[in-house]
Amino acid sequence: MFAYAMITGVKKGWLKDKAYAESPRKAWIGLNKLFIDKDGLVDKVCVGTGQTNSLDFYLNRPTRRAIRTARRPFYGASTPC
C-alpha cells in the first residue's frame, strides 16, 4: 500500500521532488521480484483479519494467491494515471 500511495503521488505530481521517486521505484522492483508469480498473479497476500482478539492468528494468518484485496493496489501502481 505504501508503494501504491507513493507511486500515485509521484505520477499525479503531488510529490515533485525527485528524491520521492527512488523509494517507490525500489518498492516496485521488490514487489515484482517477491510477490508476482510465474503466471503474473499477485502471490503471498495475507488473508483479511476479520474480527478476532487473537494476536497469534493475526501474526500467523495464511496467505493466498490472486485474491482481490491485492489486485487494486498493485494494478493501480502499475498503470499510468
C-alpha atoms as an extended CHARMM CRD file, in Angstrom:
* protein
*
        81  EXT
         1         1  MET       CA              0.0000000000        0.0000000000        0.0000000000  PROA      1               0.0000000000
         2         2  PHE       CA              2.8710000000        2.3900000000        0.7270000000  PROA      2               0.0000000000
         3         3  ALA       CA              4.3620000000        1.7790000000       -2.7230000000  PROA      3               0.0000000000
         4         4  TYR       CA              0.9450000000        2.3550000000       -4.3190000000  PROA      4               0.0000000000
         5         5  ALA       CA              0.4480000000        5.6100000000       -2.4220000000  PROA      5               0.0000000000
         6         6  MET       CA              3.9070000000        6.9360000000       -3.2280000000  PROA      6               0.0000000000
         7         7  ILE       CA              3.7490000000        5.9370000000       -6.8970000000  PROA      7               0.0000000000
         8         8  THR       CA              0.3610000000        7.6380000000       -7.1610000000  PROA      8               0.0000000000
         9         9  GLY       CA              1.7670000000       10.7740000000       -5.5250000000  PROA      9               0.0000000000
        10        10  VAL       CA              4.6850000000       10.8880000000       -7.9460000000  PROA      10              0.0000000000
        11        11  LYS       CA              2.5030000000       10.1910000000      -11.0150000000  PROA      11              0.0000000000
        12        12  LYS       CA             -0.0360000000       12.8540000000      -10.0730000000  PROA      12              0.0000000000
        13        13  GLY       CA              2.6680000000       15.4140000000       -9.3270000000  PROA      13              0.0000000000
        14        14  TRP       CA              1.8790000000       15.7060000000       -5.6130000000  PROA      14              0.0000000000
        15        15  LEU       CA              5.4040000000       14.5340000000       -4.7420000000  PROA      15              0.0000000000
        16        16  LYS       CA              7.5090000000       16.6940000000       -7.0330000000  PROA      16              0.0000000000
        17        17  ASP       CA             10.9880000000       16.3610000000       -5.5740000000  PROA      17              0.0000000000
        18        18  LYS       CA             12.9940000000       13.7250000000       -7.4560000000  PROA      18              0.0000000000
        19        19  ALA       CA             14.0130000000       12.2040000000       -4.1300000000  PROA      19              0.0000000000
        20        20  TYR       CA             10.4550000000       10.9080000000       -3.7390000000  PROA      20              0.0000000000
        21        21  ALA       CA             10.7060000000        8.7800000000       -6.8750000000  PROA      21              0.0000000000
        22        22  GLU       CA             13.5090000000        6.4770000000       -5.6780000000  PROA      22              0.0000000000
        23        23  SER       CA             11.6630000000        4.7560000000       -2.8220000000  PROA      23              0.0000000000
        24        24  PRO       CA              8.5780000000        3.7520000000       -4.8230000000  PROA      24              0.0000000000
        25        25  ARG       CA             10.8320000000        2.6190000000       -7.6670000000  PROA      25              0.0000000000
        26        26  LYS       CA             12.7120000000        0.2910000000       -5.3290000000  PROA      26              0.0000000000
        27        27  ALA       CA              9.4300000000       -0.8960000000       -3.8160000000  PROA      27              0.0000000000
        28        28  TRP       CA              8.0570000000       -1.6490000000       -7.2810000000  PROA      28              0.0000000000
        29        29  ILE       CA             11.1040000000       -3.7170000000       -8.2150000000  PROA      29              0.0000000000
        30        30  GLY       CA             10.9000000000       -5.6020000000       -4.9090000000  PROA      30              0.0000000000
        31        31  LEU       CA              7.1830000000       -6.2890000000       -5.2880000000  PROA      31              0.0000000000
        32        32  ASN       CA              7.7400000000       -7.7330000000       -8.7260000000  PROA      32              0.0000000000
        33        33  LYS       CA             10.5790000000       -9.9600000000       -7.5540000000  PROA      33              0.0000000000
        34        34  LEU       CA              8.9000000000      -11.2200000000       -4.3940000000  PROA      34              0.0000000000
        35        35  PHE       CA              5.1580000000      -11.2140000000       -4.9850000000  PROA      35              0.0000000000
        36        36  ILE       CA              4.4410000000      -11.7740000000       -8.6800000000  PROA      36              0.0000000000
        37        37  ASP       CA              4.4150000000      -15.4320000000       -9.6240000000  PROA      37              0.0000000000
        38        38  LYS       CA              5.2890000000      -17.0790000000      -12.9340000000  PROA      38              0.0000000000
        39        39  ASP       CA              1.7100000000      -16.5810000000      -14.1570000000  PROA      39              0.0000000000
        40        40  GLY       CA              1.8140000000      -12.8460000000      -13.4650000000  PROA      40              0.0000000000
        41        41  LEU       CA             -0.5170000000      -13.0610000000      -10.4630000000  PROA      41              0.0000000000
        42        42  VAL       CA             -0.0330000000      -11.3830000000       -7.0940000000  PROA      42              0.0000000000
        43        43  ASP       CA              1.0300000000      -14.0700000000       -4.6120000000  PROA      43              0.0000000000
        44        44  LYS       CA              1.6830000000      -14.3490000000       -0.8590000000  PROA      44              0.0000000000
        45        45  VAL       CA             -1.0570000000      -11.9370000000        0.1920000000  PROA      45              0.0000000000
        46        46  CYS       CA             -2.2690000000      -12.3370000000        3.7470000000  PROA      46              0.0000000000
        47        47  VAL       CA             -5.9630000000      -13.0010000000        4.2210000000  PROA      47              0.0000000000
        48        48  GLY       CA             -8.1020000000      -10.4320000000        5.9730000000  PROA      48              0.0000000000
        49        49  THR       CA             -8.0700000000      -10.4600000000        9.7310000000  PROA      49              0.0000000000
        50        50  GLY       CA            -11.7960000000      -10.2980000000       10.2720000000  PROA      50              0.0000000000
        51        51  GLN       CA            -12.7570000000       -9.7590000000       13.8760000000  PROA      51              0.0000000000
        52        52  THR       CA            -10.6170000000      -11.6350000000       16.3240000000  PROA      52              0.0000000000
        53        53  ASN       CA             -8.7830000000      -10.9750000000       19.5330000000  PROA      53              0.0000000000
        54        54  SER       CA             -6.0710000000      -13.4840000000       18.6490000000  PROA      54              0.0000000000
        55        55  LEU       CA             -2.6320000000      -11.9560000000       18.2190000000  PROA      55              0.0000000000
        56        56  ASP       CA             -1.3650000000      -15.3920000000       17.1610000000  PROA      56              0.0000000000
        57        57  PHE       CA             -3.8750000000      -15.5520000000       14.2830000000  PROA      57              0.0000000000
        58        58  TYR       CA             -3.0040000000      -12.0200000000       13.2020000000  PROA      58              0.0000000000
        59        59  LEU       CA              0.7370000000      -12.7040000000       13.1590000000  PROA      59              0.0000000000
        60        60  ASN       CA              0.4670000000      -16.1360000000       11.5310000000  PROA      60              0.0000000000
        61        61  ARG       CA             -2.5130000000      -15.8010000000        9.2130000000  PROA      61              0.0000000000
        62        62  PRO       CA             -2.3580000000      -17.7060000000        5.9410000000  PROA      62              0.0000000000
        63        63  THR       CA             -1.5100000000      -16.2230000000        2.5740000000  PROA      63              0.0000000000
        64        64  ARG       CA             -3.3030000000      -16.6490000000       -0.7120000000  PROA      64              0.0000000000
        65        65  ARG       CA             -2.6400000000      -16.1990000000       -4.3980000000  PROA      65              0.0000000000
        66        66  ALA       CA             -4.5320000000      -13.7910000000       -6.6590000000  PROA      66              0.0000000000
        67        67  ILE       CA             -7.0290000000      -12.5460000000       -4.0910000000  PROA      67              0.0000000000
        68        68  ARG       CA             -8.9770000000       -9.3840000000       -4.8820000000  PROA      68              0.0000000000
        69        69  THR       CA             -7.5930000000       -7.3400000000       -1.9990000000  PROA      69              0.0000000000
        70        70  ALA       CA             -4.1230000000       -7.4370000000       -3.5500000000  PROA      70              0.0000000000
        71        71  ARG       CA             -5.0780000000       -6.5370000000       -7.0880000000  PROA      71              0.0000000000
        72        72  ARG       CA             -6.1490000000       -2.9160000000       -6.7950000000  PROA      72              0.0000000000
        73        73  PRO       CA             -3.0110000000       -1.5020000000       -5.1470000000  PROA      73              0.0000000000
        74        74  PHE       CA             -0.7330000000       -3.4970000000       -7.4320000000  PROA      74              0.0000000000
        75        75  TYR       CA             -2.5330000000       -2.7410000000      -10.6780000000  PROA      75              0.0000000000
        76        76  GLY       CA             -3.0750000000        0.8710000000       -9.6840000000  PROA      76              0.0000000000
        77        77  ALA       CA              0.6440000000        1.3000000000       -9.1220000000  PROA      77              0.0000000000
        78        78  SER       CA              1.4660000000       -0.3630000000      -12.4250000000  PROA      78              0.0000000000
        79        79  THR       CA             -0.6990000000        1.7820000000      -14.7140000000  PROA      79              0.0000000000
        80        80  PRO       CA             -0.4070000000        5.4150000000      -15.7420000000  PROA      80              0.0000000000
        81        81  CYS       CA             -2.7790000000        7.9870000000      -14.2280000000  PROA      81              0.0000000000
